[in-house]
Amino acid sequence: MSDSSYLKLIDLSSAGLLLFAIFLVWFRDLMAMIKTLSIQGLMLVAIALFEGLRSGEKSLYLVAFLFLATRVVAIPLVLRQLLLGSVNERETSPLLNTSGSLVAAALLSLLAFLIAQPLVGFSHFGETILLPFPLATFLVGVLVMITRSKALSQLIGFLCLDNALSGLALIATLGVPLVVELGISLDVLFLVLVLVLVIGKMKEKILHTELSELRELHE
């Protein structure tokens, strides 16, 4: 395949990061959000793989495998285990309704494209034209974190944000060192496992992990 063909595939995969982030904003069912997060991780795998095929950098194949193991398999599996036995598997009281959330996501995506334009204009690398996609994904991940009330929903928003940062690193630096990605991925996996234990303890005492309810109990 030609260099331009690989760039198109990287383009589609980068757009996929943002598309599935918007699906996270749309969905209220927690299992659907976990599945969407897993598919978004697959887009990250594709970016690393196609960048490796395009550049010939062998370490990117290992990065792609690392993403597959953590972002597509391990972390979603842990989240599914956390969801098992939950009384309510839906986000019932977000700060914004679906329409409002989608409008906010669209505005944040537009803001990301405006912010990234100067960076794209000054760079001579073809990949930098894709920077708005992971940047917009980052902002949408932040939106999910601050507008959802369930702890699991906010955790999914954080993981979406982390996927965006990894995609941004791959595109902005034309590939990141394997050791750095290994450290980041293991840190994220560790954080998820810790949060699973914390939320599990919370579920032993209360039936819901609504943060608003926890604030009321605190008060």
JSON list of C-alpha atoms in Angstrom, two decimals:
[
{"chain": "A", "resi": 1, "resn": "MET", "atom": "CA", "xyz": [0.00, 0.00, 0.00]},
{"chain": "A", "resi": 2, "resn": "SER", "atom": "CA", "xyz": [1.12, 3.56, -0.65]},
{"chain": "A", "resi": 3, "resn": "ASP", "atom": "CA", "xyz": [1.93, 6.15, 2.01]},
{"chain": "A", "resi": 4, "resn": "SER", "atom": "CA", "xyz": [-1.24, 8.10, 1.19]},
{"chain": "A", "resi": 5, "resn": "SER", "atom": "CA", "xyz": [-3.36, 4.96, 1.64]},
{"chain": "A", "resi": 6, "resn": "TYR", "atom": "CA", "xyz": [-1.98, 4.41, 5.13]},
{"chain": "A", "resi": 7, "resn": "LEU", "atom": "CA", "xyz": [-2.62, 8.06, 5.97]},
{"chain": "A", "resi": 8, "resn": "LYS", "atom": "CA", "xyz": [-6.26, 7.66, 4.91]},
{"chain": "A", "resi": 9, "resn": "LEU", "atom": "CA", "xyz": [-6.61, 4.62, 7.16]},
{"chain": "A", "resi": 10, "resn": "ILE", "atom": "CA", "xyz": [-5.04, 6.54, 10.06]},
{"chain": "A", "resi": 11, "resn": "ASP", "atom": "CA", "xyz": [-7.45, 9.39, 9.26]},
{"chain": "A", "resi": 12, "resn": "LEU", "atom": "CA", "xyz": [-10.46, 7.07, 9.48]},
{"chain": "A", "resi": 13, "resn": "SER", "atom": "CA", "xyz": [-9.21, 5.51, 12.72]},
{"chain": "A", "resi": 14, "resn": "SER", "atom": "CA", "xyz": [-8.64, 8.96, 14.26]},
{"chain": "A", "resi": 15, "resn": "ALA", "atom": "CA", "xyz": [-12.14, 10.02, 13.27]},
{"chain": "A", "resi": 16, "resn": "GLY", "atom": "CA", "xyz": [-13.37, 6.78, 14.86]},
{"chain": "A", "resi": 17, "resn": "LEU", "atom": "CA", "xyz": [-11.89, 7.88, 18.20]},
{"chain": "A", "resi": 18, "resn": "LEU", "atom": "CA", "xyz": [-14.12, 10.96, 18.14]},
{"chain": "A", "resi": 19, "resn": "LEU", "atom": "CA", "xyz": [-17.16, 9.14, 16.77]},
{"chain": "A", "resi": 20, "resn": "PHE", "atom": "CA", "xyz": [-17.21, 6.59, 19.58]},
{"chain": "A", "resi": 21, "resn": "ALA", "atom": "CA", "xyz": [-16.56, 9.31, 22.15]},
{"chain": "A", "resi": 22, "resn": "ILE", "atom": "CA", "xyz": [-19.76, 10.97, 20.93]},
{"chain": "A", "resi": 23, "resn": "PHE", "atom": "CA", "xyz": [-21.56, 7.62, 21.27]},
{"chain": "A", "resi": 24, "resn": "LEU", "atom": "CA", "xyz": [-20.45, 7.62, 24.92]},
{"chain": "A", "resi": 25, "resn": "VAL", "atom": "CA", "xyz": [-22.19, 10.98, 25.30]},
{"chain": "A", "resi": 26, "resn": "TRP", "atom": "CA", "xyz": [-25.32, 9.59, 23.66]},
{"chain": "A", "resi": 27, "resn": "PHE", "atom": "CA", "xyz": [-25.63, 6.28, 25.52]},
{"chain": "A", "resi": 28, "resn": "ARG", "atom": "CA", "xyz": [-27.10, 5.98, 29.00]},
{"chain": "A", "resi": 29, "resn": "ASP", "atom": "CA", "xyz": [-26.82, 2.19, 29.31]},
{"chain": "A", "resi": 30, "resn": "LEU", "atom": "CA", "xyz": [-23.57, 1.40, 31.13]},
{"chain": "A", "resi": 31, "resn": "MET", "atom": "CA", "xyz": [-22.94, -1.90, 29.33]},
{"chain": "A", "resi": 32, "resn": "ALA", "atom": "CA", "xyz": [-23.33, -0.13, 25.98]},
{"chain": "A", "resi": 33, "resn": "MET", "atom": "CA", "xyz": [-20.84, 2.48, 27.16]},
{"chain": "A", "resi": 34, "resn": "ILE", "atom": "CA", "xyz": [-18.33, -0.23, 28.10]},
{"chain": "A", "resi": 35, "resn": "LYS", "atom": "CA", "xyz": [-18.69, -1.88, 24.68]},
{"chain": "A", "resi": 36, "resn": "THR", "atom": "CA", "xyz": [-18.28, 1.50, 22.99]},
{"chain": "A", "resi": 37, "resn": "LEU", "atom": "CA", "xyz": [-15.13, 2.18, 25.01]},
{"chain": "A", "resi": 38, "resn": "SER", "atom": "CA", "xyz": [-13.73, -1.17, 23.87]},
{"chain": "A", "resi": 39, "resn": "ILE", "atom": "CA", "xyz": [-14.40, -0.33, 20.21]},
{"chain": "A", "resi": 40, "resn": "GLN", "atom": "CA", "xyz": [-12.76, 3.06, 20.73]},
{"chain": "A", "resi": 41, "resn": "GLY", "atom": "CA", "xyz": [-9.71, 1.21, 22.03]},
{"chain": "A", "resi": 42, "resn": "LEU", "atom": "CA", "xyz": [-9.72, -0.77, 18.79]},
{"chain": "A", "resi": 43, "resn": "MET", "atom": "CA", "xyz": [-9.46, 2.52, 16.88]},
{"chain": "A", "resi": 44, "resn": "LEU", "atom": "CA", "xyz": [-6.34, 3.27, 18.93]},
{"chain": "A", "resi": 45, "resn": "VAL", "atom": "CA", "xyz": [-4.93, -0.14, 17.98]},
{"chain": "A", "resi": 46, "resn": "ALA", "atom": "CA", "xyz": [-5.57, 0.67, 14.31]},
{"chain": "A", "resi": 47, "resn": "ILE", "atom": "CA", "xyz": [-3.77, 4.03, 14.55]},
{"chain": "A", "resi": 48, "resn": "ALA", "atom": "CA", "xyz": [-0.66, 2.42, 16.05]},
{"chain": "A", "resi": 49, "resn": "LEU", "atom": "CA", "xyz": [-0.74, -0.48, 13.59]},
{"chain": "A", "resi": 50, "resn": "PHE", "atom": "CA", "xyz": [-1.19, 1.62, 10.45]},
{"chain": "A", "resi": 51, "resn": "GLU", "atom": "CA", "xyz": [1.42, 4.12, 11.64]},
{"chain": "A", "resi": 52, "resn": "GLY", "atom": "CA", "xyz": [3.81, 1.21, 12.15]},
{"chain": "A", "resi": 53, "resn": "LEU", "atom": "CA", "xyz": [3.10, -0.17, 8.68]},
{"chain": "A", "resi": 54, "resn": "ARG", "atom": "CA", "xyz": [3.53, 3.29, 7.14]},
{"chain": "A", "resi": 55, "resn": "SER", "atom": "CA", "xyz": [6.73, 4.24, 8.95]},
{"chain": "A", "resi": 56, "resn": "GLY", "atom": "CA", "xyz": [8.29, 0.80, 9.31]},
{"chain": "A", "resi": 57, "resn": "GLU", "atom": "CA", "xyz": [8.79, 1.40, 13.04]},
{"chain": "A", "resi": 58, "resn": "LYS", "atom": "CA", "xyz": [8.64, -2.11, 14.56]},
{"chain": "A", "resi": 59, "resn": "SER", "atom": "CA", "xyz": [8.05, -0.89, 18.12]},
{"chain": "A", "resi": 60, "resn": "LEU", "atom": "CA", "xyz": [4.64, 0.43, 17.04]},
{"chain": "A", "resi": 61, "resn": "TYR", "atom": "CA", "xyz": [3.50, -3.16, 16.42]},
{"chain": "A", "resi": 62, "resn": "LEU", "atom": "CA", "xyz": [4.18, -3.87, 20.08]},
{"chain": "A", "resi": 63, "resn": "VAL", "atom": "CA", "xyz": [2.37, -0.66, 21.06]},
{"chain": "A", "resi": 64, "resn": "ALA", "atom": "CA", "xyz": [-0.64, -1.82, 19.01]},
{"chain": "A", "resi": 65, "resn": "PHE", "atom": "CA", "xyz": [-0.58, -5.19, 20.79]},
{"chain": "A", "resi": 66, "resn": "LEU", "atom": "CA", "xyz": [-0.33, -3.43, 24.14]},
{"chain": "A", "resi": 67, "resn": "PHE", "atom": "CA", "xyz": [-3.38, -1.32, 23.33]},
{"chain": "A", "resi": 68, "resn": "LEU", "atom": "CA", "xyz": [-5.26, -4.44, 22.23]},
{"chain": "A", "resi": 69, "resn": "ALA", "atom": "CA", "xyz": [-4.46, -6.23, 25.48]},
{"chain": "A", "resi": 70, "resn": "THR", "atom": "CA", "xyz": [-5.30, -3.33, 27.80]},
{"chain": "A", "resi": 71, "resn": "ARG", "atom": "CA", "xyz": [-7.75, -0.96, 26.11]},
{"chain": "A", "resi": 72, "resn": "VAL", "atom": "CA", "xyz": [-9.77, -3.53, 24.15]},
{"chain": "A", "resi": 73, "resn": "VAL", "atom": "CA", "xyz": [-9.66, -6.61, 26.41]},
{"chain": "A", "resi": 74, "resn": "ALA", "atom": "CA", "xyz": [-8.44, -6.16, 30.00]},
{"chain": "A", "resi": 75, "resn": "ILE", "atom": "CA", "xyz": [-9.97, -2.84, 31.05]},
{"chain": "A", "resi": 76, "resn": "PRO", "atom": "CA", "xyz": [-13.44, -3.45, 29.50]},
{"chain": "A", "resi": 77, "resn": "LEU", "atom": "CA", "xyz": [-13.43, -6.91, 31.13]},
{"chain": "A", "resi": 78, "resn": "VAL", "atom": "CA", "xyz": [-12.77, -5.36, 34.54]},
{"chain": "A", "resi": 79, "resn": "LEU", "atom": "CA", "xyz": [-15.53, -2.82, 33.98]},
{"chain": "A", "resi": 80, "resn": "ARG", "atom": "CA", "xyz": [-17.99, -5.58, 33.01]},
{"chain": "A", "resi": 81, "resn": "GLN", "atom": "CA", "xyz": [-17.16, -7.45, 36.21]},
{"chain": "A", "resi": 82, "resn": "LEU", "atom": "CA", "xyz": [-17.82, -4.28, 38.16]},
{"chain": "A", "resi": 83, "resn": "LEU", "atom": "CA", "xyz": [-21.20, -3.87, 36.50]},
{"chain": "A", "resi": 84, "resn": "LEU", "atom": "CA", "xyz": [-22.33, -7.44, 37.27]},
{"chain": "A", "resi": 85, "resn": "GLY", "atom": "CA", "xyz": [-24.94, -7.48, 39.99]},
{"chain": "A", "resi": 86, "resn": "SER", "atom": "CA", "xyz": [-25.55, -3.74, 39.79]},
{"chain": "A", "resi": 87, "resn": "VAL", "atom": "CA", "xyz": [-29.07, -2.70, 40.72]},
{"chain": "A", "resi": 88, "resn": "ASN", "atom": "CA", "xyz": [-29.23, 0.00, 38.05]},
{"chain": "A", "resi": 89, "resn": "GLU", "atom": "CA", "xyz": [-27.25, -0.40, 34.83]},
{"chain": "A", "resi": 90, "resn": "ARG", "atom": "CA", "xyz": [-28.30, 2.97, 33.40]},
{"chain": "A", "resi": 91, "resn": "GLU", "atom": "CA", "xyz": [-27.19, 6.53, 33.97]},
{"chain": "A", "resi": 92, "resn": "THR", "atom": "CA", "xyz": [-30.41, 7.94, 35.39]},
{"chain": "A", "resi": 93, "resn": "SER", "atom": "CA", "xyz": [-29.55, 11.47, 36.48]},
{"chain": "A", "resi": 94, "resn": "PRO", "atom": "CA", "xyz": [-26.92, 13.14, 34.28]},
{"chain": "A", "resi": 95, "resn": "LEU", "atom": "CA", "xyz": [-26.37, 16.88, 34.64]},
{"chain": "A", "resi": 96, "resn": "LEU", "atom": "CA", "xyz": [-27.28, 17.33, 30.94]},
{"chain": "A", "resi": 97, "resn": "ASN", "atom": "CA", "xyz": [-29.95, 15.47, 28.97]},
{"chain": "A", "resi": 98, "resn": "THR", "atom": "CA", "xyz": [-29.07, 13.63, 25.77]},
{"chain": "A", "resi": 99, "resn": "SER", "atom": "CA", "xyz": [-29.81, 16.55, 23.45]},
{"chain": "A", "resi": 100, "resn": "GLY", "atom": "CA", "xyz": [-27.89, 19.01, 25.57]},
{"chain": "A", "resi": 101, "resn": "SER", "atom": "CA", "xyz": [-24.94, 16.64, 25.85]},
{"chain": "A", "resi": 102, "resn": "LEU", "atom": "CA", "xyz": [-24.77, 16.10, 22.09]},
{"chain": "A", "resi": 103, "resn": "VAL", "atom": "CA", "xyz": [-24.91, 19.85, 21.44]},
{"chain": "A", "resi": 104, "resn": "ALA", "atom": "CA", "xyz": [-22.11, 20.39, 23.98]},
{"chain": "A", "resi": 105, "resn": "ALA", "atom": "CA", "xyz": [-20.06, 17.62, 22.33]},
{"chain": "A", "resi": 106, "resn": "ALA", "atom": "CA", "xyz": [-20.52, 19.25, 18.91]},
{"chain": "A", "resi": 107, "resn": "LEU", "atom": "CA", "xyz": [-19.42, 22.64, 20.24]},
{"chain": "A", "resi": 108, "resn": "LEU", "atom": "CA", "xyz": [-16.37, 21.13, 21.96]},
{"chain": "A", "resi": 109, "resn": "SER", "atom": "CA", "xyz": [-15.42, 19.32, 18.74]},
{"chain": "A", "resi": 110, "resn": "LEU", "atom": "CA", "xyz": [-15.66, 22.59, 16.83]},
{"chain": "A", "resi": 111, "resn": "LEU", "atom": "CA", "xyz": [-13.51, 24.28, 19.48]},
{"chain": "A", "resi": 112, "resn": "ALA", "atom": "CA", "xyz": [-10.90, 21.51, 19.16]},
{"chain": "A", "resi": 113, "resn": "PHE", "atom": "CA", "xyz": [-10.70, 21.96, 15.39]},
{"chain": "A", "resi": 114, "resn": "LEU", "atom": "CA", "xyz": [-10.28, 25.75, 15.82]},
{"chain": "A", "resi": 115, "resn": "ILE", "atom": "CA", "xyz": [-7.55, 25.30, 18.44]},
{"chain": "A", "resi": 116, "resn": "ALA", "atom": "CA", "xyz": [-5.66, 22.75, 16.33]},
{"chain": "A", "resi": 117, "resn": "GLN", "atom": "CA", "xyz": [-5.67, 24.78, 13.11]},
{"chain": "A", "resi": 118, "resn": "PRO", "atom": "CA", "xyz": [-2.53, 26.82, 13.93]},
{"chain": "A", "resi": 119, "resn": "LEU", "atom": "CA", "xyz": [-0.64, 23.63, 14.81]},
{"chain": "A", "resi": 120, "resn": "VAL", "atom": "CA", "xyz": [-1.69, 21.99, 11.56]},
{"chain": "A", "resi": 121, "resn": "GLY", "atom": "CA", "xyz": [-0.69, 25.04, 9.53]},
{"chain": "A", "resi": 122, "resn": "PHE", "atom": "CA", "xyz": [2.83, 25.28, 10.96]},
{"chain": "A", "resi": 123, "resn": "SER", "atom": "CA", "xyz": [3.72, 21.58, 10.66]},
{"chain": "A", "resi": 124, "resn": "HIS", "atom": "CA", "xyz": [5.22, 19.82, 7.65]},
{"chain": "A", "resi": 125, "resn": "PHE", "atom": "CA", "xyz": [4.06, 16.34, 8.72]},
{"chain": "A", "resi": 126, "resn": "GLY", "atom": "CA", "xyz": [0.97, 14.83, 7.11]},
{"chain": "A", "resi": 127, "resn": "GLU", "atom": "CA", "xyz": [-0.28, 13.28, 10.33]},
{"chain": "A", "resi": 128, "resn": "THR", "atom": "CA", "xyz": [-0.68, 16.62, 12.10]},
{"chain": "A", "resi": 129, "resn": "ILE", "atom": "CA", "xyz": [-3.81, 17.36, 10.07]},
{"chain": "A", "resi": 130, "resn": "LEU", "atom": "CA", "xyz": [-5.41, 14.66, 12.24]},
{"chain": "A", "resi": 131, "resn": "LEU", "atom": "CA", "xyz": [-4.65, 16.40, 15.56]},
{"chain": "A", "resi": 132, "resn": "PRO", "atom": "CA", "xyz": [-8.19, 17.86, 15.93]},
{"chain": "A", "resi": 133, "resn": "PHE", "atom": "CA", "xyz": [-9.69, 14.35, 16.25]},
{"chain": "A", "resi": 134, "resn": "PRO", "atom": "CA", "xyz": [-7.87, 13.21, 19.42]},
{"chain": "A", "resi": 135, "resn": "LEU", "atom": "CA", "xyz": [-8.08, 16.74, 20.84]},
{"chain": "A", "resi": 136, "resn": "ALA", "atom": "CA", "xyz": [-11.85, 16.76, 20.35]},
{"chain": "A", "resi": 137, "resn": "THR", "atom": "CA", "xyz": [-12.03, 13.25, 21.84]},
{"chain": "A", "resi": 138, "resn": "PHE", "atom": "CA", "xyz": [-10.18, 14.56, 24.90]},
{"chain": "A", "resi": 139, "resn": "LEU", "atom": "CA", "xyz": [-12.69, 17.38, 25.40]},
{"chain": "A", "resi": 140, "resn": "VAL", "atom": "CA", "xyz": [-15.65, 15.03, 24.93]},
{"chain": "A", "resi": 141, "resn": "GLY", "atom": "CA", "xyz": [-14.14, 12.67, 27.51]},
{"chain": "A", "resi": 142, "resn": "VAL", "atom": "CA", "xyz": [-13.96, 15.58, 29.97]},
{"chain": "A", "resi": 143, "resn": "LEU", "atom": "CA", "xyz": [-17.61, 16.33, 29.15]},
{"chain": "A", "resi": 144, "resn": "VAL", "atom": "CA", "xyz": [-18.61, 12.77, 30.04]},
{"chain": "A", "resi": 145, "resn": "MET", "atom": "CA", "xyz": [-16.70, 12.99, 33.32]},
{"chain": "A", "resi": 146, "resn": "ILE", "atom": "CA", "xyz": [-18.33, 16.21, 34.50]},
{"chain": "A", "resi": 147, "resn": "THR", "atom": "CA", "xyz": [-21.91, 15.58, 33.32]},
{"chain": "A", "resi": 148, "resn": "ARG", "atom": "CA", "xyz": [-22.44, 12.04, 34.59]},
{"chain": "A", "resi": 149, "resn": "SER", "atom": "CA", "xyz": [-23.39, 11.22, 38.17]},
{"chain": "A", "resi": 150, "resn": "LYS", "atom": "CA", "xyz": [-22.50, 7.53, 38.38]},
{"chain": "A", "resi": 151, "resn": "ALA", "atom": "CA", "xyz": [-18.93, 6.72, 39.38]},
{"chain": "A", "resi": 152, "resn": "LEU", "atom": "CA", "xyz": [-18.66, 4.08, 36.64]},
{"chain": "A", "resi": 153, "resn": "SER", "atom": "CA", "xyz": [-19.79, 6.54, 33.97]},
{"chain": "A", "resi": 154, "resn": "GLN", "atom": "CA", "xyz": [-17.18, 9.03, 35.13]},
{"chain": "A", "resi": 155, "resn": "LEU", "atom": "CA", "xyz": [-14.53, 6.33, 35.06]},
{"chain": "A", "resi": 156, "resn": "ILE", "atom": "CA", "xyz": [-15.48, 5.52, 31.46]},
{"chain": "A", "resi": 157, "resn": "GLY", "atom": "CA", "xyz": [-15.14, 9.23, 30.65]},
{"chain": "A", "resi": 158, "resn": "PHE", "atom": "CA", "xyz": [-11.66, 9.22, 32.16]},
{"chain": "A", "resi": 159, "resn": "LEU", "atom": "CA", "xyz": [-10.65, 6.18, 30.09]},
{"chain": "A", "resi": 160, "resn": "CYS", "atom": "CA", "xyz": [-11.98, 7.90, 26.95]},
{"chain": "A", "resi": 161, "resn": "LEU", "atom": "CA", "xyz": [-9.82, 10.87, 27.87]},
{"chain": "A", "resi": 162, "resn": "ASP", "atom": "CA", "xyz": [-6.82, 8.54, 28.25]},
{"chain": "A", "resi": 163, "resn": "ASN", "atom": "CA", "xyz": [-7.47, 7.02, 24.82]},
{"chain": "A", "resi": 164, "resn": "ALA", "atom": "CA", "xyz": [-7.46, 10.53, 23.39]},
{"chain": "A", "resi": 165, "resn": "LEU", "atom": "CA", "xyz": [-4.11, 11.34, 25.00]},
{"chain": "A", "resi": 166, "resn": "SER", "atom": "CA", "xyz": [-2.58, 8.16, 23.59]},
{"chain": "A", "resi": 167, "resn": "GLY", "atom": "CA", "xyz": [-3.96, 8.94, 20.13]},
{"chain": "A", "resi": 168, "resn": "LEU", "atom": "CA", "xyz": [-2.63, 12.48, 20.40]},
{"chain": "A", "resi": 169, "resn": "ALA", "atom": "CA", "xyz": [0.82, 11.17, 21.35]},
{"chain": "A", "resi": 170, "resn": "LEU", "atom": "CA", "xyz": [0.87, 8.75, 18.42]},
{"chain": "A", "resi": 171, "resn": "ILE", "atom": "CA", "xyz": [-0.13, 11.41, 15.91]},
{"chain": "A", "resi": 172, "resn": "ALA", "atom": "CA", "xyz": [1.80, 14.39, 17.30]},
{"chain": "A", "resi": 173, "resn": "THR", "atom": "CA", "xyz": [5.09, 12.54, 17.85]},
{"chain": "A", "resi": 174, "resn": "LEU", "atom": "CA", "xyz": [4.75, 10.10, 14.92]},
{"chain": "A", "resi": 175, "resn": "GLY", "atom": "CA", "xyz": [4.87, 7.21, 17.34]},
{"chain": "A", "resi": 176, "resn": "VAL", "atom": "CA", "xyz": [5.75, 7.05, 21.05]},
{"chain": "A", "resi": 177, "resn": "PRO", "atom": "CA", "xyz": [8.40, 4.93, 22.77]},
{"chain": "A", "resi": 178, "resn": "LEU", "atom": "CA", "xyz": [7.14, 1.52, 23.82]},
{"chain": "A", "resi": 179, "resn": "VAL", "atom": "CA", "xyz": [8.38, 1.97, 27.38]},
{"chain": "A", "resi": 180, "resn": "VAL", "atom": "CA", "xyz": [6.36, 5.17, 27.78]},
{"chain": "A", "resi": 181, "resn": "GLU", "atom": "CA", "xyz": [3.17, 3.56, 26.46]},
{"chain": "A", "resi": 182, "resn": "LEU", "atom": "CA", "xyz": [3.75, 0.50, 28.63]},
{"chain": "A", "resi": 183, "resn": "GLY", "atom": "CA", "xyz": [4.04, 2.71, 31.70]},
{"chain": "A", "resi": 184, "resn": "ILE", "atom": "CA", "xyz": [0.95, 4.74, 30.83]},
{"chain": "A", "resi": 185, "resn": "SER", "atom": "CA", "xyz": [-1.18, 1.68, 30.07]},
{"chain": "A", "resi": 186, "resn": "LEU", "atom": "CA", "xyz": [-0.14, -0.14, 33.23]},
{"chain": "A", "resi": 187, "resn": "ASP", "atom": "CA", "xyz": [-0.84, 2.99, 35.27]},
{"chain": "A", "resi": 188, "resn": "VAL", "atom": "CA", "xyz": [-4.32, 3.25, 33.77]},
{"chain": "A", "resi": 189, "resn": "LEU", "atom": "CA", "xyz": [-5.00, -0.45, 34.35]},
{"chain": "A", "resi": 190, "resn": "PHE", "atom": "CA", "xyz": [-3.79, -0.10, 37.93]},
{"chain": "A", "resi": 191, "resn": "LEU", "atom": "CA", "xyz": [-6.06, 2.91, 38.45]},
{"chain": "A", "resi": 192, "resn": "VAL", "atom": "CA", "xyz": [-9.04, 0.97, 37.14]},
{"chain": "A", "resi": 193, "resn": "LEU", "atom": "CA", "xyz": [-8.32, -1.96, 39.46]},
{"chain": "A", "resi": 194, "resn": "VAL", "atom": "CA", "xyz": [-8.01, 0.39, 42.45]},
{"chain": "A", "resi": 195, "resn": "LEU", "atom": "CA", "xyz": [-11.28, 2.13, 41.57]},
{"chain": "A", "resi": 196, "resn": "VAL", "atom": "CA", "xyz": [-12.96, -1.26, 41.18]},
{"chain": "A", "resi": 197, "resn": "LEU", "atom": "CA", "xyz": [-11.96, -2.14, 44.73]},
{"chain": "A", "resi": 198, "resn": "VAL", "atom": "CA", "xyz": [-13.11, 1.24, 46.06]},
{"chain": "A", "resi": 199, "resn": "ILE", "atom": "CA", "xyz": [-16.47, 1.15, 44.31]},
{"chain": "A", "resi": 200, "resn": "GLY", "atom": "CA", "xyz": [-16.91, -2.49, 45.35]},
{"chain": "A", "resi": 201, "resn": "LYS", "atom": "CA", "xyz": [-16.57, -1.44, 48.98]},
{"chain": "A", "resi": 202, "resn": "MET", "atom": "CA", "xyz": [-19.06, 1.34, 48.39]},
{"chain": "A", "resi": 203, "resn": "LYS", "atom": "CA", "xyz": [-21.55, -1.12, 46.88]},
{"chain": "A", "resi": 204, "resn": "GLU", "atom": "CA", "xyz": [-21.38, -3.25, 50.04]},
{"chain": "A", "resi": 205, "resn": "LYS", "atom": "CA", "xyz": [-22.75, -0.34, 52.06]},
{"chain": "A", "resi": 206, "resn": "ILE", "atom": "CA", "xyz": [-25.12, 1.30, 49.58]},
{"chain": "A", "resi": 207, "resn": "LEU", "atom": "CA", "xyz": [-26.97, -0.05, 46.58]},
{"chain": "A", "resi": 208, "resn": "HIS", "atom": "CA", "xyz": [-26.15, 2.80, 44.22]},
{"chain": "A", "resi": 209, "resn": "THR", "atom": "CA", "xyz": [-22.90, 4.58, 43.43]},
{"chain": "A", "resi": 210, "resn": "GLU", "atom": "CA", "xyz": [-24.56, 7.88, 42.63]},
{"chain": "A", "resi": 211, "resn": "LEU", "atom": "CA", "xyz": [-22.10, 10.58, 43.58]},
{"chain": "A", "resi": 212, "resn": "SER", "atom": "CA", "xyz": [-24.96, 12.95, 44.30]},
{"chain": "A", "resi": 213, "resn": "GLU", "atom": "CA", "xyz": [-26.28, 10.49, 46.90]},
{"chain": "A", "resi": 214, "resn": "LEU", "atom": "CA", "xyz": [-22.85, 10.23, 48.47]},
{"chain": "A", "resi": 215, "resn": "ARG", "atom": "CA", "xyz": [-22.70, 14.01, 48.82]},
{"chain": "A", "resi": 216, "resn": "GLU", "atom": "CA", "xyz": [-26.12, 13.97, 50.51]},
{"chain": "A", "resi": 217, "resn": "LEU", "atom": "CA", "xyz": [-24.93, 11.29, 52.94]},
{"chain": "A", "resi": 218, "resn": "HIS", "atom": "CA", "xyz": [-21.84, 13.34, 53.65]},
{"chain": "A", "resi": 219, "resn": "GLU", "atom": "CA", "xyz": [-23.92, 16.40, 54.40]}
]
